[in-house]
């Protein structure tokens, strides 16, 4: 079964630092790679996503970098803040039809003040 | 919009009992997903409906699990009989997807139902 491998499992960063989370995927029918953010007691929510026509996407302090040849993509959080403390999931499309995602195992980020 | 609504938010039951989880997707969305989240297995897709039709139920663990979507605004996930290993947080998510195309759209998750089977 297709897998998405996410690392690290947990990450501690000082306020103002850069948080980097990596994901590797297997073959996909489509190029669409979202990152979801989950706070304790809440459902995951889309943070940022990248589509096939670009290798990098930036939204505020959050950037996705995409390396198609290596089948890897990563999330960079610049100037990390305590409010960014959450669990982050990468995901990749699976199957031959649209809609279905497979999620990474998650990275628990803690930003220390 | 109220977002995806799930009920109950918490459920404690005893082994062998029937459990029914409910979900109301976002109005206008045509796709609905049921996920299970545990520490050991992460976020797993159980079943995916498109236009009320089950498209992929390969993630449903066994016959004890069943899901229905009688109309565009309501879905249930039923576990009968429940077992302690079913304890998890169950999420419902909805989206608008044109099935059969390469379009990928945001999935909107509900707050989840935390299930504990004793």
Coordinates of C-alpha atoms in Angstrom, one line a residue, chain B residues 3-79:
Chain B
X3 CA -18.5 23.7 9.1
X4 CA -18.6 19.9 9.4
X5 CA -20.8 18.9 12.3
X6 CA -20.2 15.6 14.2
X7 CA -22.1 14.0 17.1
X8 CA -21.6 13.0 19.7
X9 CA -18.3 14.6 20.6
X10 CA -17.5 12.0 23.2
X11 CA -18.8 8.5 23.5
X12 CA -18.0 6.0 26.2
X13 CA -19.4 2.5 25.8
X14 CA -18.9 -1.0 26.9
X15 CA -17.5 -3.8 24.7
X16 CA -20.1 -5.4 22.7
X17 CA -22.4 -2.4 22.4
X18 CA -23.4 -0.8 19.2
X19 CA -22.0 2.7 18.5
X20 CA -23.3 5.1 15.9
X21 CA -21.4 8.2 14.9
X22 CA -23.0 11.0 12.9
X23 CA -21.8 13.6 10.5
X24 CA -23.3 16.5 8.7
X25 CA -21.1 17.8 5.9
X26 CA -20.7 21.3 4.7
X27 CA -23.7 22.3 2.5
X28 CA -22.8 22.0 -1.2
X29 CA -20.0 19.5 -0.7
X30 CA -20.4 16.2 -2.6
X31 CA -17.7 14.2 -1.0
X32 CA -17.5 12.8 2.5
X33 CA -14.7 10.9 4.2
X34 CA -14.6 9.0 7.5
X35 CA -11.1 8.8 9.2
X36 CA -9.9 7.2 12.4
X37 CA -7.0 8.7 14.3
X38 CA -4.9 6.8 16.9
X39 CA -1.4 7.3 18.2
X40 CA -0.2 4.0 16.7
X41 CA -1.7 4.2 13.3
X42 CA -2.1 7.9 12.7
X43 CA -4.9 9.2 10.5
X44 CA -6.4 6.4 8.5
X45 CA -9.1 6.8 5.8
X46 CA -12.0 4.4 6.5
X47 CA -14.4 5.2 3.7
X48 CA -15.0 7.8 1.0
X49 CA -18.4 8.7 -0.4
X50 CA -18.9 10.8 -3.6
X51 CA -22.4 12.0 -4.4
X52 CA -23.7 9.7 -1.6
X53 CA -22.2 6.6 -3.2
X54 CA -19.4 4.7 -1.4
X55 CA -16.4 4.9 -3.7
X56 CA -13.7 3.3 -1.6
X57 CA -14.3 1.3 1.6
X58 CA -10.9 -0.5 1.6
X59 CA -10.0 1.1 4.9
X60 CA -12.9 -0.2 6.8
X61 CA -11.3 -2.6 9.3
X62 CA -13.8 -5.4 9.3
X63 CA -17.4 -6.3 9.0
X64 CA -18.2 -4.8 12.4
X65 CA -17.9 -1.4 10.7
X66 CA -20.5 0.0 8.4
X67 CA -21.2 3.4 6.9
X68 CA -24.1 5.0 5.2
X69 CA -24.9 8.2 3.5
X70 CA -28.7 8.3 2.9
X71 CA -28.6 11.9 1.5
X72 CA -26.2 14.7 0.8
X73 CA -26.4 16.2 4.3
X74 CA -26.0 13.2 6.6
X75 CA -23.8 10.2 7.1
X76 CA -23.4 7.6 9.9
X77 CA -20.6 5.3 10.9
X78 CA -21.7 2.3 12.9
X79 CA -19.6 -0.2 14.9

